[in-house]
């Protein structure tokens, strides 16, 4: 793994500074490491990364004590929500399962507060909020529960999803029978459609 | 000598670099990247251009696009992590969109800062006073008695960090064309100081949907400064 490159010129030299495998950055020193032929091997080794597991999301955004990070808080809430949904999936009692889903539903407004994390994130949380609200207290079916649990888990590992990826997940909500449009928009759409039919 | 903190060091540059498998679309779409970011940066202009590497310079910093990496370097962002993250986000979004990059093989954040001293010996004394290595002072390799540079690397399967501290003298010279020497003051000075160079990076691949520059960069800059303080105070 080479250091982050520093491709802009040094203060007193035109040479790029390469620490052993480092992030490129302009350096202000003149004496640098003797270049080693190992650097030439590195690109060959990188091919293996195609099969390497991706980074753990909690390591990528590890919480720093004493600081506030939106993504860290969102990841904590998503974990709570997906844990509750997992408990609901495994529960033998429909009452207990529904109670877990309701507790997960209560986390959605807090999750929505972090919608600035990404367009995909925002559209998924927003759609799920309306999807559950539009059920008017009817418990989730097993297919719906699985879909919601799976998508929230995926969102936790990929919180920076694009809008297009978010919309794909929303379509999965709809495919399992969750109506994700806000109630008012639904009424407006119906009125518009009936006006067109007339 | 009183213990130094990272606030005693003047930021020199902050660089964020994304690495990816060869993005061959660079041959077709480098211009698209420039058009995409043109409105986000002040007076952006091409510095160097080649098939495999193009560099743009703007007031906000320097942008480099290569076949296997792209990076943004700012000399002003040492104290403004959010502004730096915003600039990186605009540039990296354009690059990943146009180059169709879905996985980063490495994300690196490199922070370089220096504390000036009157002499090189003072810089060396400051480095030695940190007691970062437990080798007894002795002349080794028939060179200087105490190390002039100390390097550390911590790495696991997910995250890595590299720290370099170096006592050094930097020559700053400007070459002025003879016909301009009447108008431009020639610069020729030496600066003695202690440089701290920290590279914080991911080891495991990162999917594009995992990484949010606006969140990751300020968080990691805070970690860099916090850890730097601990190291500068001799691991206290």
CSV table of C-alpha atoms in Angstrom, one decimal:
chain,number,residue,atom,x,y,z
A,1,UNK,CA,0.0,0.0,0.0
A,2,UNK,CA,1.8,3.2,-1.1
A,3,UNK,CA,1.5,6.6,0.5
A,4,UNK,CA,-1.0,9.1,-0.7
A,5,UNK,CA,0.6,10.9,-3.6
A,6,UNK,CA,1.7,14.5,-3.6
A,7,UNK,CA,1.8,15.4,-7.2
A,8,UNK,CA,2.3,19.1,-7.0
A,9,UNK,CA,5.8,20.4,-7.1
A,10,UNK,CA,7.9,20.8,-4.0
A,11,UNK,CA,8.8,24.3,-2.9
A,12,UNK,CA,12.3,23.9,-4.2
A,13,UNK,CA,12.1,21.1,-6.6
A,14,UNK,CA,9.9,19.8,-9.4
A,15,UNK,CA,10.1,16.2,-8.2
A,16,UNK,CA,7.1,14.4,-6.9
A,17,UNK,CA,7.6,13.1,-3.4
A,18,UNK,CA,6.9,9.5,-2.8
A,19,UNK,CA,7.1,8.1,0.6
A,20,UNK,CA,7.0,4.3,0.6
A,21,UNK,CA,3.5,4.0,-0.8
A,22,UNK,CA,2.1,7.2,0.4
A,23,UNK,CA,-0.6,9.8,-0.3
A,24,UNK,CA,0.7,12.3,-2.8
A,25,UNK,CA,1.3,15.7,-1.3
A,26,UNK,CA,3.7,18.6,-1.9
A,27,UNK,CA,6.6,18.0,0.4
A,28,UNK,CA,8.9,20.7,1.8
A,29,UNK,CA,11.9,18.6,2.3
A,30,UNK,CA,14.6,17.9,-0.2
A,31,UNK,CA,15.9,14.6,1.0
A,32,UNK,CA,13.6,11.7,0.2
A,33,UNK,CA,13.8,8.0,0.4
A,34,UNK,CA,15.8,6.1,-2.1
A,35,UNK,CA,13.3,4.6,-4.5
A,36,UNK,CA,12.9,0.9,-4.2
A,37,UNK,CA,11.9,-1.5,-6.9
A,38,UNK,CA,9.1,-2.7,-4.6
A,39,UNK,CA,7.0,0.2,-5.9
A,40,UNK,CA,6.9,-1.5,-9.3
A,41,UNK,CA,5.4,-4.6,-7.8
A,42,UNK,CA,2.6,-2.8,-6.1
A,43,UNK,CA,0.2,-2.4,-9.1
A,44,UNK,CA,0.4,-6.1,-9.7
A,45,UNK,CA,-0.6,-6.8,-6.1
A,46,UNK,CA,-3.5,-4.4,-6.4
A,47,UNK,CA,-5.2,-6.8,-8.8
A,48,UNK,CA,-6.0,-9.0,-5.9
A,49,UNK,CA,-8.2,-6.2,-4.3
A,50,UNK,CA,-10.9,-7.2,-6.7
A,51,UNK,CA,-11.6,-10.1,-4.4
A,52,UNK,CA,-10.8,-8.4,-1.1
A,53,UNK,CA,-13.7,-7.6,1.2
A,54,UNK,CA,-14.6,-3.9,1.4
A,55,UNK,CA,-13.9,-1.9,4.5
A,56,UNK,CA,-16.2,-2.2,7.5
A,57,UNK,CA,-18.4,0.8,7.7
A,58,UNK,CA,-17.8,1.3,11.4
A,59,UNK,CA,-14.0,1.4,10.7
A,60,UNK,CA,-14.4,3.9,7.9
A,61,UNK,CA,-16.4,6.3,10.1
A,62,UNK,CA,-15.2,5.4,13.6
A,63,UNK,CA,-16.6,7.6,16.3
A,64,UNK,CA,-14.3,10.2,17.8
A,65,UNK,CA,-15.0,10.7,21.5
A,66,UNK,CA,-16.1,14.3,22.2
A,67,UNK,CA,-17.0,15.1,18.6
A,68,UNK,CA,-20.4,15.0,16.8
A,69,UNK,CA,-20.6,13.3,13.4
A,70,UNK,CA,-23.9,13.1,11.6
A,71,UNK,CA,-22.9,9.9,9.8
A,72,UNK,CA,-21.8,8.2,13.0
A,73,UNK,CA,-25.2,9.0,14.6
A,74,UNK,CA,-27.1,7.9,11.5
A,75,UNK,CA,-25.2,4.6,11.5
A,76,UNK,CA,-26.0,4.0,15.2
A,77,UNK,CA,-29.7,4.7,14.5
A,78,UNK,CA,-29.7,2.4,11.4
A,79,UNK,CA,-28.1,-0.3,13.5
A,80,UNK,CA,-30.8,0.1,16.1
A,81,UNK,CA,-33.5,0.0,13.5
A,82,UNK,CA,-32.2,-3.0,11.6
A,83,UNK,CA,-31.6,-4.9,14.9
A,84,UNK,CA,-35.3,-4.3,15.9
A,85,UNK,CA,-36.4,-5.5,12.5
A,86,UNK,CA,-34.2,-8.6,12.8
A,87,UNK,CA,-35.8,-9.3,16.1
A,88,UNK,CA,-39.2,-8.8,14.5
A,89,UNK,CA,-38.3,-11.3,11.7
A,90,UNK,CA,-37.2,-13.9,14.2
A,91,UNK,CA,-40.1,-13.4,16.6
A,92,UNK,CA,-42.8,-16.2,16.8
A,93,UNK,CA,-45.3,-13.8,18.2
A,94,UNK,CA,-47.0,-11.4,15.7
A,95,UNK,CA,-47.7,-9.0,18.6
A,96,UNK,CA,-44.0,-8.9,19.6
A,97,UNK,CA,-42.9,-8.5,16.0
A,98,UNK,CA,-45.3,-5.6,15.4
A,99,UNK,CA,-44.1,-3.9,18.6
A,100,UNK,CA,-40.5,-4.1,17.3
A,101,UNK,CA,-41.5,-2.7,13.9
A,102,UNK,CA,-43.3,0.2,15.7
A,103,UNK,CA,-40.2,0.9,17.7
A,104,UNK,CA,-38.1,0.9,14.5
A,105,UNK,CA,-40.7,3.2,12.9
A,106,UNK,CA,-40.2,5.7,15.8
A,107,UNK,CA,-36.5,6.0,14.7
A,108,UNK,CA,-37.4,7.2,11.2
A,109,UNK,CA,-37.9,10.9,12.0
A,110,UNK,CA,-34.5,10.9,13.7
A,111,UNK,CA,-33.0,9.2,10.7
A,112,UNK,CA,-34.7,11.7,8.4
A,113,UNK,CA,-32.8,14.5,10.2
A,114,UNK,CA,-29.6,13.2,8.7
A,115,UNK,CA,-31.0,13.2,5.1
A,116,UNK,CA,-28.1,15.5,4.2
A,117,UNK,CA,-25.9,12.4,4.1
A,118,UNK,CA,-27.0,11.6,0.6
A,119,UNK,CA,-29.9,11.7,-1.8
A,120,UNK,CA,-30.3,8.0,-1.8
A,121,UNK,CA,-30.4,7.9,2.0
A,122,UNK,CA,-33.0,10.7,2.1
A,123,UNK,CA,-35.3,9.1,-0.4
A,124,UNK,CA,-35.2,5.6,1.3
A,125,UNK,CA,-35.9,7.0,4.8
A,126,UNK,CA,-38.6,9.3,3.5
A,127,UNK,CA,-40.3,6.6,1.5
A,128,UNK,CA,-40.1,4.1,4.3
A,129,UNK,CA,-41.7,6.7,6.6
A,130,UNK,CA,-44.7,7.1,4.3
A,131,UNK,CA,-44.8,3.4,3.5
A,132,UNK,CA,-45.3,2.5,7.2
A,133,UNK,CA,-47.6,5.5,7.8
A,134,UNK,CA,-49.8,4.5,4.8
A,135,UNK,CA,-50.4,1.1,6.4
A,136,UNK,CA,-52.5,2.8,9.1
A,137,UNK,CA,-51.6,0.4,11.8
A,138,UNK,CA,-51.8,-2.8,9.7
A,139,UNK,CA,-48.8,-5.0,10.5
A,140,UNK,CA,-46.1,-5.6,7.9
A,141,UNK,CA,-46.3,-8.8,5.9
A,142,UNK,CA,-43.4,-11.2,6.1
A,143,UNK,CA,-42.2,-10.0,2.6
A,144,UNK,CA,-42.5,-6.4,3.5
A,145,UNK,CA,-40.6,-7.0,6.8
A,146,UNK,CA,-37.8,-8.8,5.0
A,147,UNK,CA,-37.6,-6.0,2.3
A,148,UNK,CA,-37.5,-3.2,4.9
A,149,UNK,CA,-34.9,-5.1,7.0
A,150,UNK,CA,-32.7,-5.9,4.0
A,151,UNK,CA,-32.8,-2.4,2.6
A,152,UNK,CA,-32.0,-0.7,5.9
A,153,UNK,CA,-29.1,-3.1,6.5
A,154,UNK,CA,-27.8,-2.3,3.0
A,155,UNK,CA,-28.3,1.5,3.6
A,156,UNK,CA,-26.1,1.1,6.7
A,157,UNK,CA,-23.3,-0.4,4.7
A,158,UNK,CA,-23.7,2.1,1.8
A,159,UNK,CA,-25.0,5.4,3.4
A,160,UNK,CA,-23.7,7.4,0.4
A,161,UNK,CA,-26.0,5.8,-2.1
A,162,UNK,CA,-26.9,7.9,-5.1
A,163,UNK,CA,-30.5,9.1,-5.8
A,164,UNK,CA,-30.8,6.5,-8.6
A,165,UNK,CA,-29.8,3.7,-6.2
A,166,UNK,CA,-32.2,5.0,-3.6
A,167,UNK,CA,-35.0,5.0,-6.1
A,168,UNK,CA,-34.3,1.4,-7.0
A,169,UNK,CA,-34.7,0.5,-3.3
A,170,UNK,CA,-37.9,2.5,-3.1
A,171,UNK,CA,-39.2,0.5,-6.1
A,172,UNK,CA,-38.5,-2.6,-4.0
A,173,UNK,CA,-40.7,-1.3,-1.2
A,174,UNK,CA,-43.4,-0.7,-3.8
A,175,UNK,CA,-43.0,-4.1,-5.3
A,176,UNK,CA,-43.8,-5.7,-1.9
A,177,UNK,CA,-47.0,-3.6,-1.5
A,178,UNK,CA,-45.8,-0.6,0.5
A,179,UNK,CA,-47.4,2.7,-0.7
A,180,UNK,CA,-44.5,5.1,-0.4
A,181,UNK,CA,-46.2,8.3,-1.6
A,182,UNK,CA,-47.2,10.9,1.0
A,183,UNK,CA,-51.0,10.7,1.7
A,184,UNK,CA,-51.7,14.2,0.4
A,185,UNK,CA,-49.9,13.5,-2.8
A,186,UNK,CA,-51.9,10.3,-3.3
A,187,UNK,CA,-55.2,12.3,-2.9
A,188,UNK,CA,-54.0,14.9,-5.3
A,189,UNK,CA,-52.9,12.3,-7.9
A,190,UNK,CA,-56.3,10.6,-7.6
A,191,UNK,CA,-58.1,13.9,-8.0
A,192,UNK,CA,-56.0,14.7,-11.0
A,193,UNK,CA,-56.6,11.3,-12.6
A,194,UNK,CA,-60.4,11.5,-12.0
A,195,UNK,CA,-60.4,15.0,-13.5
A,196,UNK,CA,-58.5,13.7,-16.6
A,197,UNK,CA,-61.0,10.8,-16.9
A,198,UNK,CA,-63.9,13.2,-16.8
B,1,UNK,CA,11.9,22.3,25.9
B,2,UNK,CA,8.1,22.6,26.4
B,3,UNK,CA,6.1,20.0,24.6
B,4,UNK,CA,4.8,21.0,21.2
B,5,UNK,CA,1.2,20.7,20.0
B,6,UNK,CA,-0.1,20.5,16.5
B,7,UNK,CA,-1.3,24.1,16.9
B,8,UNK,CA,2.4,25.2,17.1
B,9,UNK,CA,2.8,23.9,13.5
B,10,UNK,CA,1.8,26.0,10.5
B,11,UNK,CA,-0.2,23.9,8.0
B,12,UNK,CA,1.6,23.5,4.7
B,13,UNK,CA,-0.8,21.4,2.7
B,14,UNK,CA,-3.7,19.0,3.0
B,15,UNK,CA,-4.2,16.4,0.3
B,16,UNK,CA,-7.0,13.9,-0.3
B,17,UNK,CA,-6.3,11.2,-2.8
B,18,UNK,CA,-8.6,8.5,-4.2
B,19,UNK,CA,-7.0,5.5,-5.9
B,20,UNK,CA,-8.9,3.2,-8.2
B,21,UNK,CA,-8.2,0.6,-10.8
B,22,UNK,CA,-7.1,2.1,-14.1
B,23,UNK,CA,-9.8,4.4,-15.3
B,24,UNK,CA,-9.3,4.2,-19.1
B,25,UNK,CA,-12.2,6.7,-19.6
B,26,UNK,CA,-9.6,9.3,-18.7
B,27,UNK,CA,-8.6,9.4,-22.4
B,28,UNK,CA,-12.1,10.4,-23.4
B,29,UNK,CA,-13.5,12.3,-20.5
B,30,UNK,CA,-10.9,14.5,-18.8
B,31,UNK,CA,-12.4,17.5,-20.4
B,32,UNK,CA,-15.9,16.6,-19.1
B,33,UNK,CA,-14.4,16.6,-15.6
B,34,UNK,CA,-13.0,20.1,-16.1
B,35,UNK,CA,-16.3,21.4,-17.5
B,36,UNK,CA,-18.1,19.9,-14.5
B,37,UNK,CA,-16.0,21.5,-11.8
B,38,UNK,CA,-15.3,24.8,-13.7
B,39,UNK,CA,-18.2,26.6,-11.9
B,40,UNK,CA,-17.2,25.4,-8.5
B,41,UNK,CA,-13.7,26.8,-8.4
B,42,UNK,CA,-12.2,30.2,-8.9
B,43,UNK,CA,-10.1,30.8,-12.0
B,44,UNK,CA,-9.4,27.2,-12.6
B,45,UNK,CA,-6.9,26.6,-15.3
B,46,UNK,CA,-5.0,23.8,-16.8
B,47,UNK,CA,-1.5,23.5,-15.4
B,48,UNK,CA,-0.2,20.5,-17.2
B,49,UNK,CA,-2.1,18.1,-19.5
B,50,UNK,CA,-1.1,14.7,-20.8
B,51,UNK,CA,-2.9,11.5,-21.8
B,52,UNK,CA,-2.4,9.9,-18.4
B,53,UNK,CA,-2.3,12.9,-16.1
B,54,UNK,CA,-3.8,16.3,-16.0
B,55,UNK,CA,-3.3,19.0,-13.4
B,56,UNK,CA,-5.6,22.0,-12.9
B,57,UNK,CA,-4.9,24.9,-10.6
B,58,UNK,CA,-7.4,27.2,-8.9
B,59,UNK,CA,-7.4,29.6,-6.0
B,60,UNK,CA,-8.8,26.8,-3.8
B,61,UNK,CA,-6.0,24.3,-4.6
B,62,UNK,CA,-4.5,21.9,-7.1
B,63,UNK,CA,-6.4,19.1,-8.8
B,64,UNK,CA,-4.7,16.1,-10.3
B,65,UNK,CA,-6.4,13.4,-12.4
B,66,UNK,CA,-4.4,10.3,-13.3
B,67,UNK,CA,-5.4,7.0,-14.8
B,68,UNK,CA,-5.2,5.3,-11.3
B,69,UNK,CA,-5.7,8.2,-8.9
B,70,UNK,CA,-7.1,11.6,-8.4
B,71,UNK,CA,-6.2,14.1,-5.7
B,72,UNK,CA,-6.9,17.6,-4.4
B,73,UNK,CA,-4.4,19.5,-2.5
B,74,UNK,CA,-5.0,22.7,-0.7
B,75,UNK,CA,-2.5,24.9,1.1
B,76,UNK,CA,-5.2,26.9,3.0
B,77,UNK,CA,-7.3,24.2,4.5
B,78,UNK,CA,-5.4,23.4,7.6
B,79,UNK,CA,-8.0,25.2,9.7
B,80,UNK,CA,-11.1,24.8,7.6
B,81,UNK,CA,-11.9,21.1,7.3
B,82,UNK,CA,-15.4,21.7,6.1
B,83,UNK,CA,-14.3,23.9,3.2
B,84,UNK,CA,-11.6,21.4,2.2
B,85,UNK,CA,-14.2,18.6,2.3
B,86,UNK,CA,-16.6,20.6,0.1
B,87,UNK,CA,-13.9,21.2,-2.5
B,88,UNK,CA,-12.9,17.5,-2.5
B,89,UNK,CA,-16.5,16.5,-2.8
B,90,UNK,CA,-17.1,18.6,-5.9
B,91,UNK,CA,-14.0,17.3,-7.6
B,92,UNK,CA,-14.3,13.7,-6.6
B,93,UNK,CA,-18.0,13.6,-7.6
B,94,UNK,CA,-17.1,14.8,-11.1
B,95,UNK,CA,-14.2,12.3,-11.4
B,96,UNK,CA,-16.2,9.3,-10.2
B,97,UNK,CA,-19.2,10.1,-12.3
B,98,UNK,CA,-17.3,10.6,-15.5
B,99,UNK,CA,-14.7,7.9,-15.0
B,100,UNK,CA,-17.5,5.5,-13.8
B,101,UNK,CA,-15.5,4.5,-10.7
B,102,UNK,CA,-17.4,2.3,-8.2
B,103,UNK,CA,-14.6,1.1,-5.9
B,104,UNK,CA,-11.7,3.0,-4.4
B,105,UNK,CA,-8.7,0.8,-3.8
B,106,UNK,CA,-7.4,3.4,-1.3
B,107,UNK,CA,-8.5,6.7,0.1
B,108,UNK,CA,-5.7,8.8,1.7
B,109,UNK,CA,-5.6,12.0,3.6
B,110,UNK,CA,-2.2,13.6,4.0
B,111,UNK,CA,-1.5,16.6,6.3
B,112,UNK,CA,1.8,18.3,6.3
B,113,UNK,CA,2.7,21.1,8.7
B,114,UNK,CA,5.9,22.7,10.0
B,115,UNK,CA,7.2,24.5,13.0
B,116,UNK,CA,10.0,27.0,12.2
B,117,UNK,CA,13.1,27.3,14.4
B,118,UNK,CA,16.0,29.7,14.2
B,119,UNK,CA,18.5,27.0,13.4
B,120,UNK,CA,18.6,23.4,12.2
B,121,UNK,CA,20.1,22.4,15.6
B,122,UNK,CA,17.1,23.8,17.4
B,123,UNK,CA,14.9,21.8,15.1
B,124,UNK,CA,16.9,18.6,15.8
B,125,UNK,CA,16.8,19.4,19.6
B,126,UNK,CA,13.0,19.7,19.4
B,127,UNK,CA,12.7,16.4,17.7
B,128,UNK,CA,15.1,14.7,20.1
B,129,UNK,CA,13.2,16.1,23.1
B,130,UNK,CA,10.1,14.2,22.1
B,131,UNK,CA,11.8,11.0,23.0
B,132,UNK,CA,10.0,9.1,20.2
B,133,UNK,CA,12.7,6.4,19.9
B,134,UNK,CA,14.5,4.6,22.7
B,135,UNK,CA,17.9,4.3,20.9
B,136,UNK,CA,20.7,5.7,22.9
B,137,UNK,CA,22.2,8.9,21.4
B,138,UNK,CA,25.3,7.7,19.5
B,139,UNK,CA,26.8,8.3,16.2
B,140,UNK,CA,25.5,5.7,13.8
B,141,UNK,CA,26.4,5.1,10.2
B,142,UNK,CA,29.1,7.8,10.8
B,143,UNK,CA,26.4,10.4,10.5
B,144,UNK,CA,24.6,12.7,12.9
B,145,UNK,CA,24.3,11.6,16.6
B,146,UNK,CA,20.5,11.8,16.9
B,147,UNK,CA,18.1,10.9,14.2
B,148,UNK,CA,16.9,13.8,12.1
B,149,UNK,CA,13.9,12.0,10.9
B,150,UNK,CA,11.5,9.6,12.7
B,151,UNK,CA,8.9,7.5,10.8
B,152,UNK,CA,6.1,5.4,12.2
B,153,UNK,CA,3.4,3.3,10.5
B,154,UNK,CA,0.4,1.7,12.0
B,155,UNK,CA,-1.7,-0.6,9.7
B,156,UNK,CA,-4.3,-3.3,10.0
B,157,UNK,CA,-6.5,-4.9,7.4
B,158,UNK,CA,-8.8,-1.8,7.3
B,159,UNK,CA,-7.0,1.4,8.2
B,160,UNK,CA,-3.5,2.7,8.2
B,161,UNK,CA,-1.5,5.7,9.2
B,162,UNK,CA,2.0,6.9,8.5
B,163,UNK,CA,3.7,9.7,10.5
B,164,UNK,CA,7.0,11.3,9.7
B,165,UNK,CA,8.8,13.9,11.7
B,166,UNK,CA,11.8,15.5,10.2
B,167,UNK,CA,14.2,18.3,11.3
B,168,UNK,CA,15.3,20.0,8.2
B,169,UNK,CA,16.4,23.1,6.3
B,170,UNK,CA,14.4,24.1,3.3
B,171,UNK,CA,15.8,26.3,0.6
B,172,UNK,CA,13.3,28.5,-1.1
B,173,UNK,CA,14.6,29.9,-4.3
B,174,UNK,CA,12.8,31.6,-7.1
B,175,UNK,CA,14.2,31.6,-10.6
B,176,UNK,CA,13.4,34.9,-12.3
B,177,UNK,CA,13.9,35.5,-16.0
B,178,UNK,CA,16.6,38.0,-16.6
B,179,UNK,CA,14.2,40.4,-18.3
B,180,UNK,CA,11.9,40.4,-15.3
B,181,UNK,CA,14.5,40.8,-12.6
B,182,UNK,CA,13.9,44.6,-12.6
B,183,UNK,CA,10.3,44.0,-11.5
B,184,UNK,CA,10.3,40.8,-9.5
B,185,UNK,CA,12.2,40.4,-6.2
B,186,UNK,CA,14.4,37.4,-6.2
B,187,UNK,CA,13.7,35.0,-3.3
B,188,UNK,CA,16.6,33.0,-1.8
B,189,UNK,CA,16.1,32.0,1.8
B,190,UNK,CA,16.6,29.1,4.1
B,191,UNK,CA,14.0,28.0,6.6
B,192,UNK,CA,14.9,25.7,9.5
B,193,UNK,CA,12.2,23.7,11.1
B,194,UNK,CA,10.5,20.6,12.1
B,195,UNK,CA,8.1,19.0,9.6
B,196,UNK,CA,5.2,16.7,10.6
B,197,UNK,CA,3.8,14.7,7.7
B,198,UNK,CA,0.8,12.5,8.5
B,199,UNK,CA,-0.9,10.1,6.0
B,200,UNK,CA,-4.1,8.5,7.1
B,201,UNK,CA,-5.5,6.0,4.7
B,202,UNK,CA,-7.8,3.1,4.1
B,203,UNK,CA,-6.3,-0.3,3.5
B,204,UNK,CA,-9.4,-2.3,2.5
B,205,UNK,CA,-11.2,-1.2,-0.7
B,206,UNK,CA,-14.0,1.3,-0.2
B,207,UNK,CA,-17.2,1.2,-2.3
B,208,UNK,CA,-18.3,4.5,-3.7
B,209,UNK,CA,-21.6,4.2,-1.9
B,210,UNK,CA,-19.8,3.8,1.4
B,211,UNK,CA,-17.8,7.1,1.2
B,212,UNK,CA,-19.2,10.5,2.0
B,213,UNK,CA,-16.4,13.0,1.6
B,214,UNK,CA,-18.2,15.7,3.5
B,215,UNK,CA,-18.4,13.5,6.6
B,216,UNK,CA,-15.2,11.5,6.3
B,217,UNK,CA,-12.7,14.3,5.7
B,218,UNK,CA,-13.5,16.6,8.7
B,219,UNK,CA,-13.7,13.5,10.9
B,220,UNK,CA,-10.3,12.3,9.8
B,221,UNK,CA,-8.7,15.7,10.0
B,222,UNK,CA,-9.8,15.9,13.6
B,223,UNK,CA,-8.3,12.4,14.3
B,224,UNK,CA,-5.1,13.4,12.6
B,225,UNK,CA,-4.7,16.5,14.8
B,226,UNK,CA,-5.7,14.6,17.9
B,227,UNK,CA,-3.2,11.8,17.3
B,228,UNK,CA,-0.5,14.3,16.2
B,229,UNK,CA,-0.8,16.0,19.6
B,230,UNK,CA,-0.4,12.7,21.4
B,231,UNK,CA,2.7,11.9,19.3
B,232,UNK,CA,4.3,15.3,19.7
B,233,UNK,CA,4.0,15.1,23.4
B,234,UNK,CA,6.1,11.9,23.3
B,235,UNK,CA,3.2,9.5,23.3
B,236,UNK,CA,1.7,10.9,26.4
